[in-house]
mmCIF file with all atom_site columns, C-alpha atoms and ligand atoms in Angstrom:
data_model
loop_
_atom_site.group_PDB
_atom_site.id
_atom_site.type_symbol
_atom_site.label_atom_id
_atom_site.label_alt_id
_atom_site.label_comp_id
_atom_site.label_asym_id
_atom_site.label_entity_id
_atom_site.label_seq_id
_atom_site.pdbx_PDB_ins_code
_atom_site.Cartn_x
_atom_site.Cartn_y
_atom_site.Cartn_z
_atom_site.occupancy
_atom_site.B_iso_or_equiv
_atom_site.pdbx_formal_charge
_atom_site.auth_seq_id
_atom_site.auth_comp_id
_atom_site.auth_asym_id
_atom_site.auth_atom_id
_atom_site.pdbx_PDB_model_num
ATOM   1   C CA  . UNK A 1 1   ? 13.758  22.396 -33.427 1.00 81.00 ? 1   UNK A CA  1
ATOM   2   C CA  . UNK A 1 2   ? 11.542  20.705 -35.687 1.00 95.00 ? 2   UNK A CA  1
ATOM   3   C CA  . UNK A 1 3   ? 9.592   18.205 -32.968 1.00 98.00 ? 3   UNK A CA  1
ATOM   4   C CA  . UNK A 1 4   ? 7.476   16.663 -35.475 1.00 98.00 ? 4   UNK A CA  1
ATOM   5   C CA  . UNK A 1 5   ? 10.847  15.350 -37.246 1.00 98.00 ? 5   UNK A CA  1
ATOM   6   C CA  . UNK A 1 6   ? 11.561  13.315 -33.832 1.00 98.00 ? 6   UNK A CA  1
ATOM   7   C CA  . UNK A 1 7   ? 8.243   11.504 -34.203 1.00 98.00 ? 7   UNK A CA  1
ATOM   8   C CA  . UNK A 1 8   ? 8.193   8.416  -36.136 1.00 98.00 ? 8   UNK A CA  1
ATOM   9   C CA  . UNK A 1 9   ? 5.705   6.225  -37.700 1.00 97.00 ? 9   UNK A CA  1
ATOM   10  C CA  . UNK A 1 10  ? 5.194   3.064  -37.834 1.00 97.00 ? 10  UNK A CA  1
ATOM   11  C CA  . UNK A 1 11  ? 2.257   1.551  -40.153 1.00 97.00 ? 11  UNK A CA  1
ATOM   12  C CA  . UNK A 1 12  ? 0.555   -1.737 -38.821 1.00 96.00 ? 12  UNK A CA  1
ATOM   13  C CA  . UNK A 1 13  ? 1.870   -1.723 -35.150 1.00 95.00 ? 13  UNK A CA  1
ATOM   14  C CA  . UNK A 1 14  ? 0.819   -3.480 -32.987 1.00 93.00 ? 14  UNK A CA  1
ATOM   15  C CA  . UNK A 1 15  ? -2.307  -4.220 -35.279 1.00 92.00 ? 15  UNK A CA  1
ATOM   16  C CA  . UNK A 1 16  ? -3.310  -3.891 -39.055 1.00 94.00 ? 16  UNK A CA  1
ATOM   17  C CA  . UNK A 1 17  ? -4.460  -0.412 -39.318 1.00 92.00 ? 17  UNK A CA  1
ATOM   18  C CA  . UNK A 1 18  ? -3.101  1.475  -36.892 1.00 92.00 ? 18  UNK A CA  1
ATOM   19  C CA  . UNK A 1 19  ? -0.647  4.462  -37.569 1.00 95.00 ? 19  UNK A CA  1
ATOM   20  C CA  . UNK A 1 20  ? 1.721   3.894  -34.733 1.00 96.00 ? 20  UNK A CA  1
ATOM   21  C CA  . UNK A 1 21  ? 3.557   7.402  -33.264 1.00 98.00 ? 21  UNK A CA  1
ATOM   22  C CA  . UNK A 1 22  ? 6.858   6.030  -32.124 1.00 98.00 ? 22  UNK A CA  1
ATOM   23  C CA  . UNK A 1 23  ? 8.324   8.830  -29.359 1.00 98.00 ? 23  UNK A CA  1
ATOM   24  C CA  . UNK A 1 24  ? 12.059  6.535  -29.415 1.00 98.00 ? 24  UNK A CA  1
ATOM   25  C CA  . UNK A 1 25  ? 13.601  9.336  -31.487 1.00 98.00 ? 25  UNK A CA  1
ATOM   26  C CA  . UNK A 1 26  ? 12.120  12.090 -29.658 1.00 98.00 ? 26  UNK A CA  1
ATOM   27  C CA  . UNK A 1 27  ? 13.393  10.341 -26.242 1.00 98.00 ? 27  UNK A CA  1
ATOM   28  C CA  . UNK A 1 28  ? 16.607  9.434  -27.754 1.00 98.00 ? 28  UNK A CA  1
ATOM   29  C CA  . UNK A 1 29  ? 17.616  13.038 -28.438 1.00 98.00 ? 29  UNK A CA  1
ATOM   30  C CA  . UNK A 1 30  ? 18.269  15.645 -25.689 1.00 98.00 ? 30  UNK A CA  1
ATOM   31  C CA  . UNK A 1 31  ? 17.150  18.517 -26.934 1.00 98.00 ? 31  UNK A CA  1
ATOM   32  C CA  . UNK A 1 32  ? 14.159  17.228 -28.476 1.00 98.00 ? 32  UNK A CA  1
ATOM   33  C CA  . UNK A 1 33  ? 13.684  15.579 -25.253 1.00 98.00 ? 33  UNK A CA  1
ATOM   34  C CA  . UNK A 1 34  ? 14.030  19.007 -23.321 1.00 98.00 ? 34  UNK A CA  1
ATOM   35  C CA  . UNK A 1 35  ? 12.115  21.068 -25.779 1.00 98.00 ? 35  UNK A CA  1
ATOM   36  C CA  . UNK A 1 36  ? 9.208   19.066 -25.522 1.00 98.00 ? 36  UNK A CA  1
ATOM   37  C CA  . UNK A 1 37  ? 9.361   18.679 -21.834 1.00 98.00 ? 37  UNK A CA  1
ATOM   38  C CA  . UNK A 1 38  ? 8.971   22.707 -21.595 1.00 98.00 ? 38  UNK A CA  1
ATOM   39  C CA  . UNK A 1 39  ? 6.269   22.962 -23.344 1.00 98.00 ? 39  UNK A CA  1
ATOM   40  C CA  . UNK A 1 40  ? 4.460   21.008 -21.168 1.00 98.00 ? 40  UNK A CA  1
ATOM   41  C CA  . UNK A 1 41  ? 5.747   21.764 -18.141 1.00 98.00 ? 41  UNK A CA  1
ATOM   42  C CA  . UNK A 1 42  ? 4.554   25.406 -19.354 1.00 98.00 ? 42  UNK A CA  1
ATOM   43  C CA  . UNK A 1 43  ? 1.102   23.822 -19.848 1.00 98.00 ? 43  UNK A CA  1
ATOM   44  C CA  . UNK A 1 44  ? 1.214   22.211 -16.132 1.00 98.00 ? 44  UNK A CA  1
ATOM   45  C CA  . UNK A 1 45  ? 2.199   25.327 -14.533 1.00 98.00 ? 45  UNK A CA  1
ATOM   46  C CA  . UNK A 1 46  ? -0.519  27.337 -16.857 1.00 98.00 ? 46  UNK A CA  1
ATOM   47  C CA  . UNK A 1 47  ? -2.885  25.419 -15.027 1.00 98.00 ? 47  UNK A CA  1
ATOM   48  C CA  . UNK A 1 48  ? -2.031  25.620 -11.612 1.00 96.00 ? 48  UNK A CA  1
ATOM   49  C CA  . UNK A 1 49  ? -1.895  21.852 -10.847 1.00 97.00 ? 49  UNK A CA  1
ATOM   50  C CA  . UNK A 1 50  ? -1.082  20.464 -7.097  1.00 98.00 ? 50  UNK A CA  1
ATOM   51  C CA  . UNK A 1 51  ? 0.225   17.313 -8.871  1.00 98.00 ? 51  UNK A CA  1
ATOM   52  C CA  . UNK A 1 52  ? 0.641   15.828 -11.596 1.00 99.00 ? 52  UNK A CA  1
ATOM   53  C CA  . UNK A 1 53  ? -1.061  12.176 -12.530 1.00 99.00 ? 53  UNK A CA  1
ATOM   54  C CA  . UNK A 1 54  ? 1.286   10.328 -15.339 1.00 99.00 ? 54  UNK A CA  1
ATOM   55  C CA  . UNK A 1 55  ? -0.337  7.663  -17.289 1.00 98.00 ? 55  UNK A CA  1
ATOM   56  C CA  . UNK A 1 56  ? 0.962   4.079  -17.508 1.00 98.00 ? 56  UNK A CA  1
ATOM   57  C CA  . UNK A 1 57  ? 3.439   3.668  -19.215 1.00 98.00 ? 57  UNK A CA  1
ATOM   58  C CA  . UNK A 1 58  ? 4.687   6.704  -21.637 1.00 98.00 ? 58  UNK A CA  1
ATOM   59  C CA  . UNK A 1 59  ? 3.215   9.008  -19.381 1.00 98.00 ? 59  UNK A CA  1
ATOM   60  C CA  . UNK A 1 60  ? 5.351   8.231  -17.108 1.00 99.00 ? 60  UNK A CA  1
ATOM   61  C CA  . UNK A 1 61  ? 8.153   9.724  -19.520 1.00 99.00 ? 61  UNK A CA  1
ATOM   62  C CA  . UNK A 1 62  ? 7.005   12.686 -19.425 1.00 99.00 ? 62  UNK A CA  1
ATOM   63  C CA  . UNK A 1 63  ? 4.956   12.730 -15.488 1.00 99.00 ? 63  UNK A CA  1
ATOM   64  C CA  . UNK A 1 64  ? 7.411   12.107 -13.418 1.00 99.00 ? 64  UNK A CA  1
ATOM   65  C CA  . UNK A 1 65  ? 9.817   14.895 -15.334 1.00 98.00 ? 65  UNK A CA  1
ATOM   66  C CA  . UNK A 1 66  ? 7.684   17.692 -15.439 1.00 98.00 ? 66  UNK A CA  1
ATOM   67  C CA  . UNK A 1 67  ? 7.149   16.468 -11.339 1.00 98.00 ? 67  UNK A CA  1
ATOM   68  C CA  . UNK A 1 68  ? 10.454  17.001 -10.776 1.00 98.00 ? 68  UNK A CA  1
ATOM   69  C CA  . UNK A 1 69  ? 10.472  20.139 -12.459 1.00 98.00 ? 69  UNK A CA  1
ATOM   70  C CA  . UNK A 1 70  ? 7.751   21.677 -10.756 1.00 98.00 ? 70  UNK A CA  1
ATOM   71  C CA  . UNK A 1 71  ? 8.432   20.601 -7.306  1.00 98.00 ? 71  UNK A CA  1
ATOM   72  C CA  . UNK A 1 72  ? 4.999   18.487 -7.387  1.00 98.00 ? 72  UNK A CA  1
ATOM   73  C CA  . UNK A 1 73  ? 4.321   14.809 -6.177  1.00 98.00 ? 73  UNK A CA  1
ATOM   74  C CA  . UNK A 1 74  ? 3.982   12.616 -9.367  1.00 99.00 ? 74  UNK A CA  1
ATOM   75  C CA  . UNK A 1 75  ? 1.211   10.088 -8.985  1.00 99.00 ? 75  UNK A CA  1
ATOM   76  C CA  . UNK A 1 76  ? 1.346   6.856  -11.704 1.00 99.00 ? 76  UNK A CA  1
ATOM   77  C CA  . UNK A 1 77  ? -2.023  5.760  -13.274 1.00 98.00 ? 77  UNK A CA  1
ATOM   78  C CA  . UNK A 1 78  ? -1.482  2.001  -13.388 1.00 98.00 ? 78  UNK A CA  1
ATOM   79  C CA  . UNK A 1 79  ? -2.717  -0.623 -15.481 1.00 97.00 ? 79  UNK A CA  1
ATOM   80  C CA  . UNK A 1 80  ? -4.690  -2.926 -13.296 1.00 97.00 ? 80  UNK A CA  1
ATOM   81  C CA  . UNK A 1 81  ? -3.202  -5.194 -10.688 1.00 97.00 ? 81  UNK A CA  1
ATOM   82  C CA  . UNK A 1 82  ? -0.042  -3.245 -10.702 1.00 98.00 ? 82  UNK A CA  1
ATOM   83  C CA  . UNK A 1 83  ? -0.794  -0.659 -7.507  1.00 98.00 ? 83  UNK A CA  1
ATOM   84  C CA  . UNK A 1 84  ? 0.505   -2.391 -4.234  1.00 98.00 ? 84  UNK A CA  1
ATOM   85  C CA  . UNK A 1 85  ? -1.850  -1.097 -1.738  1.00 98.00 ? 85  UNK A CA  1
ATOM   86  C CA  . UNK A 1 86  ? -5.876  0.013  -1.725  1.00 98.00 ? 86  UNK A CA  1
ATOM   87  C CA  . UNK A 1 87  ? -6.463  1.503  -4.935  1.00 98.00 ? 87  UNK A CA  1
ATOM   88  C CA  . UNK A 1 88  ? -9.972  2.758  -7.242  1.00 98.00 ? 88  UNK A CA  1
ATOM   89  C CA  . UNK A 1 89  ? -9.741  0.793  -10.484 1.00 98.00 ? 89  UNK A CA  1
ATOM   90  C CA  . UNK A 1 90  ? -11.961 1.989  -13.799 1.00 98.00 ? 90  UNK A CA  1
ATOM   91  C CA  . UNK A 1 91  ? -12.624 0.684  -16.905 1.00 97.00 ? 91  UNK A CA  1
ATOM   92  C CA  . UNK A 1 92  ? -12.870 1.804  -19.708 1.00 96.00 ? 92  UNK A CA  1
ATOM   93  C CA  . UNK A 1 93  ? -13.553 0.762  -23.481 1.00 91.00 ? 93  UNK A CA  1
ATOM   94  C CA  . UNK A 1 94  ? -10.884 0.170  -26.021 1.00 85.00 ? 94  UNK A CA  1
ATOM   95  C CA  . UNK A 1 95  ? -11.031 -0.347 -29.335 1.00 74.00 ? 95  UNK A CA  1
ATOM   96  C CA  . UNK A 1 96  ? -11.709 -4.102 -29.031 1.00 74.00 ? 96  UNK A CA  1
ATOM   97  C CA  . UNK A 1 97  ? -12.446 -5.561 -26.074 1.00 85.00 ? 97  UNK A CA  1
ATOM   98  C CA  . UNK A 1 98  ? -11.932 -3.357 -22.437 1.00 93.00 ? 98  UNK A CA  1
ATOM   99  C CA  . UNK A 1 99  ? -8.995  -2.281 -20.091 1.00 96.00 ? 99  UNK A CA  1
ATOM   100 C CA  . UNK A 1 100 ? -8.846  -1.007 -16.070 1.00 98.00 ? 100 UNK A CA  1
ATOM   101 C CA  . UNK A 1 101 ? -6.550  1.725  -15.041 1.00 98.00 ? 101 UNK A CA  1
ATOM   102 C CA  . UNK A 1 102 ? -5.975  2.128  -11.260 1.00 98.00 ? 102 UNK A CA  1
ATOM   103 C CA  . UNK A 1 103 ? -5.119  4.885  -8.493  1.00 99.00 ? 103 UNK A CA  1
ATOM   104 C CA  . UNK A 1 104 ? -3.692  4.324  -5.192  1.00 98.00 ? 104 UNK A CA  1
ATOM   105 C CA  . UNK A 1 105 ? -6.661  5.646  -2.861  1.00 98.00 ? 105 UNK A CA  1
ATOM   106 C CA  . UNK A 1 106 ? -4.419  7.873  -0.869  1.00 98.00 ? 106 UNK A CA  1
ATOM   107 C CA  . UNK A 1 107 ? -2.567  9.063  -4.220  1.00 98.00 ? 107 UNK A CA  1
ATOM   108 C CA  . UNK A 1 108 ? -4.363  12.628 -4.007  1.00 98.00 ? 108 UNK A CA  1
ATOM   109 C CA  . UNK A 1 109 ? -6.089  14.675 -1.319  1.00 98.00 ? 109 UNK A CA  1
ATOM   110 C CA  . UNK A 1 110 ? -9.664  15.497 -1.268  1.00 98.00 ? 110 UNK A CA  1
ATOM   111 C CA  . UNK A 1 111 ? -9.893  19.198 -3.241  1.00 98.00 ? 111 UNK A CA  1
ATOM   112 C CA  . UNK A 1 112 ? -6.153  18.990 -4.770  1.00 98.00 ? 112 UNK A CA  1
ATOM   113 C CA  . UNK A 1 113 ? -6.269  20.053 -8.506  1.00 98.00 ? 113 UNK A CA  1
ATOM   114 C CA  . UNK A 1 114 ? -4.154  17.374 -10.676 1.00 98.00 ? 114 UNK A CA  1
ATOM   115 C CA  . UNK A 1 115 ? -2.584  17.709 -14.558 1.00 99.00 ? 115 UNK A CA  1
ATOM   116 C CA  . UNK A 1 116 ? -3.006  14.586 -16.369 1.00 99.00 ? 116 UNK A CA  1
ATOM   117 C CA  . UNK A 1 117 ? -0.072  13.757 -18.312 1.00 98.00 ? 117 UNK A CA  1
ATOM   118 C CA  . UNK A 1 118 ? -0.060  10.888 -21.408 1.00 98.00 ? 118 UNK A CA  1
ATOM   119 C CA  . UNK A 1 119 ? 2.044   10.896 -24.802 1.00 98.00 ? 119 UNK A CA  1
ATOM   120 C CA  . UNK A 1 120 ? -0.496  10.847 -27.098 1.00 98.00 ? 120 UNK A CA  1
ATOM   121 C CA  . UNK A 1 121 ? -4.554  11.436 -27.517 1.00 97.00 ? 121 UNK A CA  1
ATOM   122 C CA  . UNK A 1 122 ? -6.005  9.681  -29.973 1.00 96.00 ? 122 UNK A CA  1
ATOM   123 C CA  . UNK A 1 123 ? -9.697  8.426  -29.074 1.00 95.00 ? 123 UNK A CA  1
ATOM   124 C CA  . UNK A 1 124 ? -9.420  10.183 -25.207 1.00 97.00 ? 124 UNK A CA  1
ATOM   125 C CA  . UNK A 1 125 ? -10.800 6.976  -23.165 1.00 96.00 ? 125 UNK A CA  1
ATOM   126 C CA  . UNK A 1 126 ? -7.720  6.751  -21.298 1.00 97.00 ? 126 UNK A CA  1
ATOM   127 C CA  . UNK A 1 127 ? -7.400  10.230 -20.152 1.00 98.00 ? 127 UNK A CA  1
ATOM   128 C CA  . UNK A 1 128 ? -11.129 10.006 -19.277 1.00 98.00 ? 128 UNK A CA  1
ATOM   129 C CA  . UNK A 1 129 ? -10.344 6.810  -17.506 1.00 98.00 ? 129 UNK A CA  1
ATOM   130 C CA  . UNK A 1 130 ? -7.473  8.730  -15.826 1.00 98.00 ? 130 UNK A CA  1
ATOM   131 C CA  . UNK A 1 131 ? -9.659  11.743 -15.062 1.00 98.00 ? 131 UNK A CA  1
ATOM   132 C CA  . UNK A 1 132 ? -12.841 9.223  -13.496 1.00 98.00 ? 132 UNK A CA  1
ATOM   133 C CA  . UNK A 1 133 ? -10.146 8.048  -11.118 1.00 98.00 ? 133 UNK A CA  1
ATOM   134 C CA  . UNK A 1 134 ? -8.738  11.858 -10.197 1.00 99.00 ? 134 UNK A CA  1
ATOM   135 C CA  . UNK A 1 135 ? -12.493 12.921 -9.573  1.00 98.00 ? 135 UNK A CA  1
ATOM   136 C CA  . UNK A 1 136 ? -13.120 9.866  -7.456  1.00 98.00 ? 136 UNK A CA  1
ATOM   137 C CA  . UNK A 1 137 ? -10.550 10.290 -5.189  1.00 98.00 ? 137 UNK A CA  1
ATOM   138 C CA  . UNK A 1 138 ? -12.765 13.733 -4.549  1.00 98.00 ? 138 UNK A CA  1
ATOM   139 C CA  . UNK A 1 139 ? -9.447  15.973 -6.263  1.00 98.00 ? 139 UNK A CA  1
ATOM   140 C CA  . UNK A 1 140 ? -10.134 18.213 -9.510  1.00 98.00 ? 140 UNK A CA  1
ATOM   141 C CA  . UNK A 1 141 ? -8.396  17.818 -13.108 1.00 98.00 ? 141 UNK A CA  1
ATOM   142 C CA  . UNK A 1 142 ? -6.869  21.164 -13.802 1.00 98.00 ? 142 UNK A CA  1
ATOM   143 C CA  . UNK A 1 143 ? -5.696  20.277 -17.289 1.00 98.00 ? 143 UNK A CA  1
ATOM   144 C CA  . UNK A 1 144 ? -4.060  17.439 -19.441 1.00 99.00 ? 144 UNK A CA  1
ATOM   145 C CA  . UNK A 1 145 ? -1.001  17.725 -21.666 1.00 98.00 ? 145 UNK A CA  1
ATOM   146 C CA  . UNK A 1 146 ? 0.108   15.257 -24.292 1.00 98.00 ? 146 UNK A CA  1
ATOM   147 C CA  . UNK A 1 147 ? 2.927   15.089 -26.689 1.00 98.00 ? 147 UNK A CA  1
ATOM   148 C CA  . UNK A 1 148 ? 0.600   14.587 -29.188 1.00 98.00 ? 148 UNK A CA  1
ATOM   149 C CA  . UNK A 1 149 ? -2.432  14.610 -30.135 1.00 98.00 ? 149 UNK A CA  1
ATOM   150 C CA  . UNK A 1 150 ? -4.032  12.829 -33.235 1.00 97.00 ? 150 UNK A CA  1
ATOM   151 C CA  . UNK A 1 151 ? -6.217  14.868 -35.348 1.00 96.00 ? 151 UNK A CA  1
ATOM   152 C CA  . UNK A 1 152 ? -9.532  13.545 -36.111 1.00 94.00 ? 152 UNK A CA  1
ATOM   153 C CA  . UNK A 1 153 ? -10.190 10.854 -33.511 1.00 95.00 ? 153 UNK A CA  1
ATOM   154 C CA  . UNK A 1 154 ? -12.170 12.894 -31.548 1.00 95.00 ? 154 UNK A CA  1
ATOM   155 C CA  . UNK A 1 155 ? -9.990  12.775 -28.668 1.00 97.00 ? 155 UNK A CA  1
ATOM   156 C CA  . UNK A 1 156 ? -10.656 16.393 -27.746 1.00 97.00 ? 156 UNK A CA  1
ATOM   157 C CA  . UNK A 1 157 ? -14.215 16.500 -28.204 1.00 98.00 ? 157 UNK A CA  1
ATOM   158 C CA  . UNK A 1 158 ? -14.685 13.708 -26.088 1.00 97.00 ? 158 UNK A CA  1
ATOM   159 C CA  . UNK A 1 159 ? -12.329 15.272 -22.733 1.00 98.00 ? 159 UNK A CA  1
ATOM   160 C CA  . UNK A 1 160 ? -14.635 18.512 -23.331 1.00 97.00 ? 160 UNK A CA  1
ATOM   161 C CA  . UNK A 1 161 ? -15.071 19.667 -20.144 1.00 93.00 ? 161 UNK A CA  1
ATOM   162 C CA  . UNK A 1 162 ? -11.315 19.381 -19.486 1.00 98.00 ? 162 UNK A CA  1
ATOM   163 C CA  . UNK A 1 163 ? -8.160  21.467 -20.431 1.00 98.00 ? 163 UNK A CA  1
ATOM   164 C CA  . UNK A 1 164 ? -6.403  19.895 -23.190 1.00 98.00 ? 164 UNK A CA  1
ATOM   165 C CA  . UNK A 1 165 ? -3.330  20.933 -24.284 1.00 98.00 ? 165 UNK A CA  1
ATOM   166 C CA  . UNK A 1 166 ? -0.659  19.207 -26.939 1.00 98.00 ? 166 UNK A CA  1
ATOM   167 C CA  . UNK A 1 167 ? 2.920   20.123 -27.671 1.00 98.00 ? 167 UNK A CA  1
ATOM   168 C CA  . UNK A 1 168 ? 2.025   18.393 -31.778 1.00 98.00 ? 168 UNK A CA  1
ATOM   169 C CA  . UNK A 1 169 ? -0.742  18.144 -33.631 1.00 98.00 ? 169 UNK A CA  1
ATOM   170 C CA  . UNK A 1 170 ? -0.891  15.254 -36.034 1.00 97.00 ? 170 UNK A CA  1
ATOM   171 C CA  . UNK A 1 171 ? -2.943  14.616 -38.831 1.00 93.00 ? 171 UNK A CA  1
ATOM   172 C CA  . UNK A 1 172 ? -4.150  10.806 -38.133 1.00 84.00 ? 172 UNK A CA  1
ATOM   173 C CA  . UNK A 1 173 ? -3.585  9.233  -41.651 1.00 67.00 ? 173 UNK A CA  1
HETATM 174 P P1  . AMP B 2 .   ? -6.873  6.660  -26.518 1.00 96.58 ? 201 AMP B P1  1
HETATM 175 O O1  . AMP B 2 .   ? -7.423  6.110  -25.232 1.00 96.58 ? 201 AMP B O1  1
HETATM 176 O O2  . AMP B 2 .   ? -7.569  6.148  -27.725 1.00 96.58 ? 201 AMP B O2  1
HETATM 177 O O3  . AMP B 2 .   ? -6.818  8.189  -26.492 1.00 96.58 ? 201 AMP B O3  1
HETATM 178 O O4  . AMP B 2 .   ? -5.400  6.107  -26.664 1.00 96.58 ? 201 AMP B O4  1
HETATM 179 C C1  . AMP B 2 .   ? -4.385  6.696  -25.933 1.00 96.58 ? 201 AMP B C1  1
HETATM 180 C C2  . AMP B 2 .   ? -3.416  5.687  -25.395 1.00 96.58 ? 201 AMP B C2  1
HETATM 181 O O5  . AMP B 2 .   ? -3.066  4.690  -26.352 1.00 96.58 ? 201 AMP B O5  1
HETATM 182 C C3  . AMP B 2 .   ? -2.141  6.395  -25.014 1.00 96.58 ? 201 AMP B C3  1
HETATM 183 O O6  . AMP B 2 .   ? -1.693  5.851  -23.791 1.00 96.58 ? 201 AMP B O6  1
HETATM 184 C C4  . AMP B 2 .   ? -1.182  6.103  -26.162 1.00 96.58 ? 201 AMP B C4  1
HETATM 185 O O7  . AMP B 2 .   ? 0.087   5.810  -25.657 1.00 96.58 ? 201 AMP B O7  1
HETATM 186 C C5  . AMP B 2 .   ? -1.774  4.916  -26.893 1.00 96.58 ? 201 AMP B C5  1
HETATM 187 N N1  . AMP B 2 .   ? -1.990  5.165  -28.336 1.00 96.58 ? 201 AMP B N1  1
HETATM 188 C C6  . AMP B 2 .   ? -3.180  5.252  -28.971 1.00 96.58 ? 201 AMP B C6  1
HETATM 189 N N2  . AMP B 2 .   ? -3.049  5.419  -30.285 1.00 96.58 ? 201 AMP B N2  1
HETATM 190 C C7  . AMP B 2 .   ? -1.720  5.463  -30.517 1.00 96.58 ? 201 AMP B C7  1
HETATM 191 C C8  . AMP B 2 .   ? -0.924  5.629  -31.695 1.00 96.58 ? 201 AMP B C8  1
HETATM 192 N N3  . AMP B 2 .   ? -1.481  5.797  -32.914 1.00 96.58 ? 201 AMP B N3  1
HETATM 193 N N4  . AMP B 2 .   ? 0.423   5.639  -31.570 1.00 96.58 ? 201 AMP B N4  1
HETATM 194 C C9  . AMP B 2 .   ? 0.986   5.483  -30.349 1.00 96.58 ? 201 AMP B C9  1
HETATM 195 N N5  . AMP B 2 .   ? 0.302   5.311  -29.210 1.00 96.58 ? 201 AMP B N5  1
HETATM 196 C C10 . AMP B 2 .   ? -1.038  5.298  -29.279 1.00 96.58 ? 201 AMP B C10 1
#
């Protein structure tokens, strides 16, 4: 199946400028859906991962199935203020202006290796954000998977050190 047909864009959402990748098609069709969940579940198991850390909110699309899948305990990234009990919050820079992500602090033990799952990669600070709050709760990132990943951004040169995997590969523009 052609995945990349599934993707949608949108230009000027939610700002002037920005190429939005809408995933509603991709979601809204089953074996587009499925497709794209194996290949990262393949990724996830490729790297050995003890859980698996979805990003608020479309990583959670794609987290907590792939958790399911691989018999691992999902734990959500939140956006701050969300987590109910002690948590680790980071923050990180956006394009304008700042955001926090949280963890619960019990969310991972001390040692456990952790895939970090979001939809798409386009600059990286959010999976770095997500990755700060893995390595201070003492646990390793074993790899991240996206849906896609924007070409150009710099997102993978900036999460380096990490494992970076992506089921598409967009040109961003
Ligand atoms: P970044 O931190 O720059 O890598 O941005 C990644 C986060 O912002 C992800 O959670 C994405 O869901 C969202 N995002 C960034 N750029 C786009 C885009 N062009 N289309 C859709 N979502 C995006």
């Amino acid at each position: 199946m052609e995945l990349e047909a599934c993707i949608r864009t949108i230009a000027d959402f939610p700002r002037p400028g920005i190429l939005f990748r809408d995933i509603t098609p991709l979601l809204g069709n089953p074996a587009a859906f499925r497709e794209a969940l194996d290949a990262m579940t393949a990724f996830a198991r490729a790297a050995d991962a003890e859980a698996i850390v979805g990003i608020e909110s479309r990583g959670f699309l794609f987290g907590a199935p792939l958790a399911d899948r691989l018999g691992l305990p999902f734990v959500p990234v939140r956006k701050e203020g969300k987590l109910p009990a002690a948590r680790l919050t980071v923050e990180y820079a956006l394009e304008y202006g700042e955001s926090r992500l949280d963890i619960h602090q019990d969310a991972l033990r001390r040692g456990a290796s952790a895939f970090v799952v979001d939809d798409v990669l386009a600059t990286g600070g959010t999976a770095l954000a997500a990755a700060k709050l893995v390595e201070l709760l003492g646990a390793r990132v074993a790899g991240m998977g996206f849906l896609i990943e924007l070409d150009g951004l710099g997102g993978r040169d900036r999460l380096a050190p990490y494992r970076v995997e992506a089921v598409l590969r967009l040109k961003e523009g």
